[in-house]
């Protein structure tokens, strides 16, 4: 599987200036720089065409394109990610958790998208910090889990990527402002880069850990938190 990560620059800028760098990729991932703020009201009225541009780009490149953005639903703001495949918008995933007193509210449930590049699970922003996010997507048979993040501050996002990939047996990738990384199912970082555009190959492999818990005495069902 050929992946490209765009950690800086908008979708249209990259298509105009660096098309050759992402051409031939099975999956192209943009951070939140890709689309910026998308208003559903303006999209529906035809005032903007962000989703149309994204769909056409996926058709032009014959790739799956995933792009982070902030969405404005008539005054309700969410962190989101849009995925397109062969000229069609497959859906929009929102961040499912609202943290502290953020102006961004929680959105829809988690989803695995069945694409020509495989089954892709998407995690949006701080949902990465909740282990159940990766667990749910794994149980829905994701081949790879991709997280779109705003800006990396500290080591926690990379730690969660590695832990999620190891504990669930599914490779995980992250794309943020000026940073991209991939962890394999052993929790090993196989890619870490601050380049504006990163292109790499990934052999998708999955593993399933058999987990048993002590049932005598004080016991809590392993799946009770999911």
mmCIF file with all atom_site columns, N, CA, C and O in Angstrom, residues 2-49:
data_model
loop_
_atom_site.group_PDB
_atom_site.id
_atom_site.type_symbol
_atom_site.label_atom_id
_atom_site.label_alt_id
_atom_site.label_comp_id
_atom_site.label_asym_id
_atom_site.label_entity_id
_atom_site.label_seq_id
_atom_site.pdbx_PDB_ins_code
_atom_site.Cartn_x
_atom_site.Cartn_y
_atom_site.Cartn_z
_atom_site.occupancy
_atom_site.B_iso_or_equiv
_atom_site.pdbx_formal_charge
_atom_site.auth_seq_id
_atom_site.auth_comp_id
_atom_site.auth_asym_id
_atom_site.auth_atom_id
_atom_site.pdbx_PDB_model_num
ATOM 1   N N  . UNK A 1 2  ? 0.599   2.162  -0.924 1.00 0.00 ? 2  UNK A N  1
ATOM 2   C CA . UNK A 1 2  ? 1.355   3.412  -1.022 1.00 0.00 ? 2  UNK A CA 1
ATOM 3   C C  . UNK A 1 2  ? 0.558   4.526  -0.344 1.00 0.00 ? 2  UNK A C  1
ATOM 4   O O  . UNK A 1 2  ? -0.596  4.771  -0.676 1.00 0.00 ? 2  UNK A O  1
ATOM 5   N N  . UNK A 1 3  ? 1.176   5.179  0.637  1.00 0.00 ? 3  UNK A N  1
ATOM 6   C CA . UNK A 1 3  ? 0.521   6.264  1.353  1.00 0.00 ? 3  UNK A CA 1
ATOM 7   C C  . UNK A 1 3  ? 1.290   7.565  1.198  1.00 0.00 ? 3  UNK A C  1
ATOM 8   O O  . UNK A 1 3  ? 2.532   7.563  1.163  1.00 0.00 ? 3  UNK A O  1
ATOM 9   N N  . UNK A 1 4  ? 0.556   8.670  1.115  1.00 0.00 ? 4  UNK A N  1
ATOM 10  C CA . UNK A 1 4  ? 1.155   9.998  1.134  1.00 0.00 ? 4  UNK A CA 1
ATOM 11  C C  . UNK A 1 4  ? 0.507   10.816 2.235  1.00 0.00 ? 4  UNK A C  1
ATOM 12  O O  . UNK A 1 4  ? -0.718  10.780 2.403  1.00 0.00 ? 4  UNK A O  1
ATOM 13  N N  . UNK A 1 5  ? 1.320   11.532 2.993  1.00 0.00 ? 5  UNK A N  1
ATOM 14  C CA . UNK A 1 5  ? 0.828   12.419 4.039  1.00 0.00 ? 5  UNK A CA 1
ATOM 15  C C  . UNK A 1 5  ? 1.195   13.852 3.679  1.00 0.00 ? 5  UNK A C  1
ATOM 16  O O  . UNK A 1 5  ? 2.348   14.136 3.347  1.00 0.00 ? 5  UNK A O  1
ATOM 17  N N  . UNK A 1 6  ? 0.213   14.738 3.737  1.00 0.00 ? 6  UNK A N  1
ATOM 18  C CA . UNK A 1 6  ? 0.442   16.158 3.463  1.00 0.00 ? 6  UNK A CA 1
ATOM 19  C C  . UNK A 1 6  ? 0.255   16.899 4.779  1.00 0.00 ? 6  UNK A C  1
ATOM 20  O O  . UNK A 1 6  ? -0.864  17.046 5.268  1.00 0.00 ? 6  UNK A O  1
ATOM 21  N N  . UNK A 1 7  ? 1.350   17.345 5.367  1.00 0.00 ? 7  UNK A N  1
ATOM 22  C CA . UNK A 1 7  ? 1.302   17.960 6.690  1.00 0.00 ? 7  UNK A CA 1
ATOM 23  C C  . UNK A 1 7  ? 1.246   19.482 6.638  1.00 0.00 ? 7  UNK A C  1
ATOM 24  O O  . UNK A 1 7  ? 1.117   20.129 7.670  1.00 0.00 ? 7  UNK A O  1
ATOM 25  N N  . UNK A 1 8  ? 1.349   20.028 5.443  1.00 0.00 ? 8  UNK A N  1
ATOM 26  C CA . UNK A 1 8  ? 1.273   21.477 5.276  1.00 0.00 ? 8  UNK A CA 1
ATOM 27  C C  . UNK A 1 8  ? 0.797   21.794 3.858  1.00 0.00 ? 8  UNK A C  1
ATOM 28  O O  . UNK A 1 8  ? 1.137   21.083 2.920  1.00 0.00 ? 8  UNK A O  1
ATOM 29  N N  . UNK A 1 9  ? -0.007  22.843 3.732  1.00 0.00 ? 9  UNK A N  1
ATOM 30  C CA . UNK A 1 9  ? -0.542  23.205 2.430  1.00 0.00 ? 9  UNK A CA 1
ATOM 31  C C  . UNK A 1 9  ? -1.955  22.695 2.236  1.00 0.00 ? 9  UNK A C  1
ATOM 32  O O  . UNK A 1 9  ? -2.305  21.611 2.704  1.00 0.00 ? 9  UNK A O  1
ATOM 33  N N  . UNK A 1 10 ? -2.761  23.485 1.537  1.00 0.00 ? 10 UNK A N  1
ATOM 34  C CA . UNK A 1 10 ? -4.154  23.115 1.316  1.00 0.00 ? 10 UNK A CA 1
ATOM 35  C C  . UNK A 1 10 ? -4.268  22.084 0.188  1.00 0.00 ? 10 UNK A C  1
ATOM 36  O O  . UNK A 1 10 ? -3.319  21.851 -0.561 1.00 0.00 ? 10 UNK A O  1
ATOM 37  N N  . UNK A 1 11 ? -5.433  21.497 0.081  1.00 0.00 ? 11 UNK A N  1
ATOM 38  C CA . UNK A 1 11 ? -5.696  20.519 -0.969 1.00 0.00 ? 11 UNK A CA 1
ATOM 39  C C  . UNK A 1 11 ? -5.414  21.103 -2.346 1.00 0.00 ? 11 UNK A C  1
ATOM 40  O O  . UNK A 1 11 ? -4.677  20.515 -3.153 1.00 0.00 ? 11 UNK A O  1
ATOM 41  N N  . UNK A 1 12 ? -5.973  22.268 -2.635 1.00 0.00 ? 12 UNK A N  1
ATOM 42  C CA . UNK A 1 12 ? -5.812  22.864 -3.965 1.00 0.00 ? 12 UNK A CA 1
ATOM 43  C C  . UNK A 1 12 ? -4.371  23.297 -4.232 1.00 0.00 ? 12 UNK A C  1
ATOM 44  O O  . UNK A 1 12 ? -3.890  23.202 -5.361 1.00 0.00 ? 12 UNK A O  1
ATOM 45  N N  . UNK A 1 13 ? -3.675  23.774 -3.191 1.00 0.00 ? 13 UNK A N  1
ATOM 46  C CA . UNK A 1 13 ? -2.267  24.150 -3.372 1.00 0.00 ? 13 UNK A CA 1
ATOM 47  C C  . UNK A 1 13 ? -1.425  22.950 -3.775 1.00 0.00 ? 13 UNK A C  1
ATOM 48  O O  . UNK A 1 13 ? -0.591  23.033 -4.676 1.00 0.00 ? 13 UNK A O  1
ATOM 49  N N  . UNK A 1 14 ? -1.643  21.841 -3.116 1.00 0.00 ? 14 UNK A N  1
ATOM 50  C CA . UNK A 1 14 ? -0.871  20.631 -3.406 1.00 0.00 ? 14 UNK A CA 1
ATOM 51  C C  . UNK A 1 14 ? -1.194  20.111 -4.805 1.00 0.00 ? 14 UNK A C  1
ATOM 52  O O  . UNK A 1 14 ? -0.296  19.689 -5.543 1.00 0.00 ? 14 UNK A O  1
ATOM 53  N N  . UNK A 1 15 ? -2.466  20.155 -5.183 1.00 0.00 ? 15 UNK A N  1
ATOM 54  C CA . UNK A 1 15 ? -2.847  19.692 -6.520 1.00 0.00 ? 15 UNK A CA 1
ATOM 55  C C  . UNK A 1 15 ? -2.219  20.554 -7.604 1.00 0.00 ? 15 UNK A C  1
ATOM 56  O O  . UNK A 1 15 ? -1.864  20.069 -8.680 1.00 0.00 ? 15 UNK A O  1
ATOM 57  N N  . UNK A 1 16 ? -2.057  21.849 -7.340 1.00 0.00 ? 16 UNK A N  1
ATOM 58  C CA . UNK A 1 16 ? -1.496  22.770 -8.332 1.00 0.00 ? 16 UNK A CA 1
ATOM 59  C C  . UNK A 1 16 ? 0.023   22.747 -8.360 1.00 0.00 ? 16 UNK A C  1
ATOM 60  O O  . UNK A 1 16 ? 0.633   22.868 -9.416 1.00 0.00 ? 16 UNK A O  1
ATOM 61  N N  . UNK A 1 17 ? 0.648   22.569 -7.192 1.00 0.00 ? 17 UNK A N  1
ATOM 62  C CA . UNK A 1 17 ? 2.098   22.745 -7.101 1.00 0.00 ? 17 UNK A CA 1
ATOM 63  C C  . UNK A 1 17 ? 2.889   21.455 -6.902 1.00 0.00 ? 17 UNK A C  1
ATOM 64  O O  . UNK A 1 17 ? 4.053   21.372 -7.287 1.00 0.00 ? 17 UNK A O  1
ATOM 65  N N  . UNK A 1 18 ? 2.275   20.455 -6.283 1.00 0.00 ? 18 UNK A N  1
ATOM 66  C CA . UNK A 1 18 ? 3.033   19.241 -5.935 1.00 0.00 ? 18 UNK A CA 1
ATOM 67  C C  . UNK A 1 18 ? 2.283   17.963 -6.288 1.00 0.00 ? 18 UNK A C  1
ATOM 68  O O  . UNK A 1 18 ? 2.397   16.953 -5.589 1.00 0.00 ? 18 UNK A O  1
ATOM 69  N N  . UNK A 1 19 ? 1.551   18.005 -7.371 1.00 0.00 ? 19 UNK A N  1
ATOM 70  C CA . UNK A 1 19 ? 0.751   16.850 -7.773 1.00 0.00 ? 19 UNK A CA 1
ATOM 71  C C  . UNK A 1 19 ? 1.605   15.609 -7.976 1.00 0.00 ? 19 UNK A C  1
ATOM 72  O O  . UNK A 1 19 ? 1.232   14.506 -7.598 1.00 0.00 ? 19 UNK A O  1
ATOM 73  N N  . UNK A 1 20 ? 2.798   15.799 -8.550 1.00 0.00 ? 20 UNK A N  1
ATOM 74  C CA . UNK A 1 20 ? 3.653   14.655 -8.851 1.00 0.00 ? 20 UNK A CA 1
ATOM 75  C C  . UNK A 1 20 ? 4.125   13.944 -7.588 1.00 0.00 ? 20 UNK A C  1
ATOM 76  O O  . UNK A 1 20 ? 4.443   12.745 -7.612 1.00 0.00 ? 20 UNK A O  1
ATOM 77  N N  . UNK A 1 21 ? 4.167   14.667 -6.477 1.00 0.00 ? 21 UNK A N  1
ATOM 78  C CA . UNK A 1 21 ? 4.671   14.080 -5.233 1.00 0.00 ? 21 UNK A CA 1
ATOM 79  C C  . UNK A 1 21 ? 3.665   13.115 -4.592 1.00 0.00 ? 21 UNK A C  1
ATOM 80  O O  . UNK A 1 21 ? 4.046   12.244 -3.824 1.00 0.00 ? 21 UNK A O  1
ATOM 81  N N  . UNK A 1 22 ? 2.389   13.286 -4.894 1.00 0.00 ? 22 UNK A N  1
ATOM 82  C CA . UNK A 1 22 ? 1.381   12.406 -4.301 1.00 0.00 ? 22 UNK A CA 1
ATOM 83  C C  . UNK A 1 22 ? 0.753   11.471 -5.332 1.00 0.00 ? 22 UNK A C  1
ATOM 84  O O  . UNK A 1 22 ? 0.005   10.567 -4.979 1.00 0.00 ? 22 UNK A O  1
ATOM 85  N N  . UNK A 1 23 ? 1.080   11.691 -6.593 1.00 0.00 ? 23 UNK A N  1
ATOM 86  C CA . UNK A 1 23 ? 0.506   10.866 -7.662 1.00 0.00 ? 23 UNK A CA 1
ATOM 87  C C  . UNK A 1 23 ? 0.935   9.406  -7.493 1.00 0.00 ? 23 UNK A C  1
ATOM 88  O O  . UNK A 1 23 ? 2.077   9.105  -7.154 1.00 0.00 ? 23 UNK A O  1
ATOM 89  N N  . UNK A 1 24 ? 0.016   8.490  -7.732 1.00 0.00 ? 24 UNK A N  1
ATOM 90  C CA . UNK A 1 24 ? 0.318   7.072  -7.611 1.00 0.00 ? 24 UNK A CA 1
ATOM 91  C C  . UNK A 1 24 ? 0.077   6.498  -6.229 1.00 0.00 ? 24 UNK A C  1
ATOM 92  O O  . UNK A 1 24 ? 0.294   5.300  -6.006 1.00 0.00 ? 24 UNK A O  1
ATOM 93  N N  . UNK A 1 25 ? -0.402  7.321  -5.308 1.00 0.00 ? 25 UNK A N  1
ATOM 94  C CA . UNK A 1 25 ? -0.661  6.853  -3.940 1.00 0.00 ? 25 UNK A CA 1
ATOM 95  C C  . UNK A 1 25 ? -2.014  6.153  -3.865 1.00 0.00 ? 25 UNK A C  1
ATOM 96  O O  . UNK A 1 25 ? -2.975  6.563  -4.515 1.00 0.00 ? 25 UNK A O  1
ATOM 97  N N  . UNK A 1 26 ? -2.085  5.106  -3.055 1.00 0.00 ? 26 UNK A N  1
ATOM 98  C CA . UNK A 1 26 ? -3.370  4.454  -2.804 1.00 0.00 ? 26 UNK A CA 1
ATOM 99  C C  . UNK A 1 26 ? -4.217  5.297  -1.854 1.00 0.00 ? 26 UNK A C  1
ATOM 100 O O  . UNK A 1 26 ? -5.430  5.393  -2.010 1.00 0.00 ? 26 UNK A O  1
ATOM 101 N N  . UNK A 1 27 ? -3.548  5.898  -0.862 1.00 0.00 ? 27 UNK A N  1
ATOM 102 C CA . UNK A 1 27 ? -4.228  6.749  0.111  1.00 0.00 ? 27 UNK A CA 1
ATOM 103 C C  . UNK A 1 27 ? -3.431  8.032  0.274  1.00 0.00 ? 27 UNK A C  1
ATOM 104 O O  . UNK A 1 27 ? -2.209  8.000  0.450  1.00 0.00 ? 27 UNK A O  1
ATOM 105 N N  . UNK A 1 28 ? -4.120  9.168  0.212  1.00 0.00 ? 28 UNK A N  1
ATOM 106 C CA . UNK A 1 28 ? -3.502  10.471 0.467  1.00 0.00 ? 28 UNK A CA 1
ATOM 107 C C  . UNK A 1 28 ? -4.194  11.074 1.684  1.00 0.00 ? 28 UNK A C  1
ATOM 108 O O  . UNK A 1 28 ? -5.419  11.184 1.718  1.00 0.00 ? 28 UNK A O  1
ATOM 109 N N  . UNK A 1 29 ? -3.404  11.462 2.690  1.00 0.00 ? 29 UNK A N  1
ATOM 110 C CA . UNK A 1 29 ? -3.952  11.976 3.933  1.00 0.00 ? 29 UNK A CA 1
ATOM 111 C C  . UNK A 1 29 ? -3.496  13.414 4.145  1.00 0.00 ? 29 UNK A C  1
ATOM 112 O O  . UNK A 1 29 ? -2.296  13.693 4.138  1.00 0.00 ? 29 UNK A O  1
ATOM 113 N N  . UNK A 1 30 ? -4.464  14.315 4.308  1.00 0.00 ? 30 UNK A N  1
ATOM 114 C CA . UNK A 1 30 ? -4.192  15.697 4.648  1.00 0.00 ? 30 UNK A CA 1
ATOM 115 C C  . UNK A 1 30 ? -4.555  15.931 6.106  1.00 0.00 ? 30 UNK A C  1
ATOM 116 O O  . UNK A 1 30 ? -5.560  15.400 6.600  1.00 0.00 ? 30 UNK A O  1
ATOM 117 N N  . UNK A 1 31 ? -3.777  16.750 6.788  1.00 0.00 ? 31 UNK A N  1
ATOM 118 C CA . UNK A 1 31 ? -4.158  17.165 8.128  1.00 0.00 ? 31 UNK A CA 1
ATOM 119 C C  . UNK A 1 31 ? -5.276  18.202 8.045  1.00 0.00 ? 31 UNK A C  1
ATOM 120 O O  . UNK A 1 31 ? -5.931  18.365 7.011  1.00 0.00 ? 31 UNK A O  1
ATOM 121 N N  . UNK A 1 32 ? -5.490  18.940 9.119  1.00 0.00 ? 32 UNK A N  1
ATOM 122 C CA . UNK A 1 32 ? -6.552  19.941 9.133  1.00 0.00 ? 32 UNK A CA 1
ATOM 123 C C  . UNK A 1 32 ? -6.225  21.134 8.241  1.00 0.00 ? 32 UNK A C  1
ATOM 124 O O  . UNK A 1 32 ? -7.085  21.981 7.991  1.00 0.00 ? 32 UNK A O  1
ATOM 125 N N  . UNK A 1 33 ? -4.999  21.186 7.731  1.00 0.00 ? 33 UNK A N  1
ATOM 126 C CA . UNK A 1 33 ? -4.617  22.229 6.776  1.00 0.00 ? 33 UNK A CA 1
ATOM 127 C C  . UNK A 1 33 ? -5.300  22.031 5.424  1.00 0.00 ? 33 UNK A C  1
ATOM 128 O O  . UNK A 1 33 ? -5.419  22.964 4.637  1.00 0.00 ? 33 UNK A O  1
ATOM 129 N N  . UNK A 1 34 ? -5.765  20.832 5.161  1.00 0.00 ? 34 UNK A N  1
ATOM 130 C CA . UNK A 1 34 ? -6.267  20.501 3.820  1.00 0.00 ? 34 UNK A CA 1
ATOM 131 C C  . UNK A 1 34 ? -7.455  21.310 3.373  1.00 0.00 ? 34 UNK A C  1
ATOM 132 O O  . UNK A 1 34 ? -7.474  21.838 2.254  1.00 0.00 ? 34 UNK A O  1
ATOM 133 N N  . UNK A 1 35 ? -8.469  21.430 4.220  1.00 0.00 ? 35 UNK A N  1
ATOM 134 C CA . UNK A 1 35 ? -9.696  22.141 3.844  1.00 0.00 ? 35 UNK A CA 1
ATOM 135 C C  . UNK A 1 35 ? -9.979  23.359 4.718  1.00 0.00 ? 35 UNK A C  1
ATOM 136 O O  . UNK A 1 35 ? -10.735 24.239 4.324  1.00 0.00 ? 35 UNK A O  1
ATOM 137 N N  . UNK A 1 36 ? -9.420  23.391 5.909  1.00 0.00 ? 36 UNK A N  1
ATOM 138 C CA . UNK A 1 36 ? -9.702  24.515 6.811  1.00 0.00 ? 36 UNK A CA 1
ATOM 139 C C  . UNK A 1 36 ? -11.097 24.411 7.403  1.00 0.00 ? 36 UNK A C  1
ATOM 140 O O  . UNK A 1 36 ? -11.534 23.333 7.810  1.00 0.00 ? 36 UNK A O  1
ATOM 141 N N  . UNK A 1 37 ? -11.828 25.512 7.424  1.00 0.00 ? 37 UNK A N  1
ATOM 142 C CA . UNK A 1 37 ? -13.189 25.538 7.975  1.00 0.00 ? 37 UNK A CA 1
ATOM 143 C C  . UNK A 1 37 ? -14.204 25.373 6.849  1.00 0.00 ? 37 UNK A C  1
ATOM 144 O O  . UNK A 1 37 ? -14.189 26.116 5.870  1.00 0.00 ? 37 UNK A O  1
ATOM 145 N N  . UNK A 1 38 ? -15.079 24.393 7.002  1.00 0.00 ? 38 UNK A N  1
ATOM 146 C CA . UNK A 1 38 ? -16.107 24.120 6.001  1.00 0.00 ? 38 UNK A CA 1
ATOM 147 C C  . UNK A 1 38 ? -17.475 24.404 6.599  1.00 0.00 ? 38 UNK A C  1
ATOM 148 O O  . UNK A 1 38 ? -17.841 23.834 7.634  1.00 0.00 ? 38 UNK A O  1
ATOM 149 N N  . UNK A 1 39 ? -18.221 25.281 5.959  1.00 0.00 ? 39 UNK A N  1
ATOM 150 C CA . UNK A 1 39 ? -19.588 25.588 6.383  1.00 0.00 ? 39 UNK A CA 1
ATOM 151 C C  . UNK A 1 39 ? -20.562 24.753 5.564  1.00 0.00 ? 39 UNK A C  1
ATOM 152 O O  . UNK A 1 39 ? -20.599 24.842 4.335  1.00 0.00 ? 39 UNK A O  1
ATOM 153 N N  . UNK A 1 40 ? -21.374 23.930 6.250  1.00 0.00 ? 40 UNK A N  1
ATOM 154 C CA . UNK A 1 40 ? -22.363 23.126 5.529  1.00 0.00 ? 40 UNK A CA 1
ATOM 155 C C  . UNK A 1 40 ? -23.383 24.022 4.818  1.00 0.00 ? 40 UNK A C  1
ATOM 156 O O  . UNK A 1 40 ? -23.870 23.689 3.737  1.00 0.00 ? 40 UNK A O  1
ATOM 157 N N  . UNK A 1 41 ? -23.700 25.141 5.426  1.00 0.00 ? 41 UNK A N  1
ATOM 158 C CA . UNK A 1 41 ? -24.660 26.065 4.810  1.00 0.00 ? 41 UNK A CA 1
ATOM 159 C C  . UNK A 1 41 ? -24.136 26.565 3.467  1.00 0.00 ? 41 UNK A C  1
ATOM 160 O O  . UNK A 1 41 ? -24.862 26.579 2.461  1.00 0.00 ? 41 UNK A O  1
ATOM 161 N N  . UNK A 1 42 ? -22.856 26.946 3.428  1.00 0.00 ? 42 UNK A N  1
ATOM 162 C CA . UNK A 1 42 ? -22.266 27.444 2.192  1.00 0.00 ? 42 UNK A CA 1
ATOM 163 C C  . UNK A 1 42 ? -22.072 26.322 1.173  1.00 0.00 ? 42 UNK A C  1
ATOM 164 O O  . UNK A 1 42 ? -22.193 26.542 -0.035 1.00 0.00 ? 42 UNK A O  1
ATOM 165 N N  . UNK A 1 43 ? -21.756 25.134 1.664  1.00 0.00 ? 43 UNK A N  1
ATOM 166 C CA . UNK A 1 43 ? -21.606 23.994 0.763  1.00 0.00 ? 43 UNK A CA 1
ATOM 167 C C  . UNK A 1 43 ? -22.928 23.659 0.080  1.00 0.00 ? 43 UNK A C  1
ATOM 168 O O  . UNK A 1 43 ? -22.995 23.426 -1.121 1.00 0.00 ? 43 UNK A O  1
ATOM 169 N N  . UNK A 1 44 ? -24.014 23.655 0.862  1.00 0.00 ? 44 UNK A N  1
ATOM 170 C CA . UNK A 1 44 ? -25.322 23.304 0.313  1.00 0.00 ? 44 UNK A CA 1
ATOM 171 C C  . UNK A 1 44 ? -25.844 24.365 -0.656 1.00 0.00 ? 44 UNK A C  1
ATOM 172 O O  . UNK A 1 44 ? -26.560 24.054 -1.610 1.00 0.00 ? 44 UNK A O  1
ATOM 173 N N  . UNK A 1 45 ? -25.476 25.620 -0.422 1.00 0.00 ? 45 UNK A N  1
ATOM 174 C CA . UNK A 1 45 ? -25.942 26.703 -1.297 1.00 0.00 ? 45 UNK A CA 1
ATOM 175 C C  . UNK A 1 45 ? -25.065 26.864 -2.538 1.00 0.00 ? 45 UNK A C  1
ATOM 176 O O  . UNK A 1 45 ? -25.413 27.616 -3.451 1.00 0.00 ? 45 UNK A O  1
ATOM 177 N N  . UNK A 1 46 ? -23.930 26.177 -2.563 1.00 0.00 ? 46 UNK A N  1
ATOM 178 C CA . UNK A 1 46 ? -23.031 26.287 -3.706 1.00 0.00 ? 46 UNK A CA 1
ATOM 179 C C  . UNK A 1 46 ? -22.050 27.437 -3.608 1.00 0.00 ? 46 UNK A C  1
ATOM 180 O O  . UNK A 1 46 ? -21.272 27.688 -4.532 1.00 0.00 ? 46 UNK A O  1
ATOM 181 N N  . UNK A 1 47 ? -22.048 28.123 -2.464 1.00 0.00 ? 47 UNK A N  1
ATOM 182 C CA . UNK A 1 47 ? -21.121 29.242 -2.284 1.00 0.00 ? 47 UNK A CA 1
ATOM 183 C C  . UNK A 1 47 ? -19.679 28.753 -2.195 1.00 0.00 ? 47 UNK A C  1
ATOM 184 O O  . UNK A 1 47 ? -18.747 29.432 -2.620 1.00 0.00 ? 47 UNK A O  1
ATOM 185 N N  . UNK A 1 48 ? -19.489 27.576 -1.599 1.00 0.00 ? 48 UNK A N  1
ATOM 186 C CA . UNK A 1 48 ? -18.181 26.928 -1.583 1.00 0.00 ? 48 UNK A CA 1
ATOM 187 C C  . UNK A 1 48 ? -18.325 25.513 -2.149 1.00 0.00 ? 48 UNK A C  1
ATOM 188 O O  . UNK A 1 48 ? -19.428 24.956 -2.193 1.00 0.00 ? 48 UNK A O  1
ATOM 189 N N  . UNK A 1 49 ? -17.191 24.926 -2.562 1.00 0.00 ? 49 UNK A N  1
ATOM 190 C CA . UNK A 1 49 ? -17.222 23.578 -3.155 1.00 0.00 ? 49 UNK A CA 1
ATOM 191 C C  . UNK A 1 49 ? -16.067 22.728 -2.637 1.00 0.00 ? 49 UNK A C  1
ATOM 192 O O  . UNK A 1 49 ? -15.407 22.027 -3.395 1.00 0.00 ? 49 UNK A O  1
#
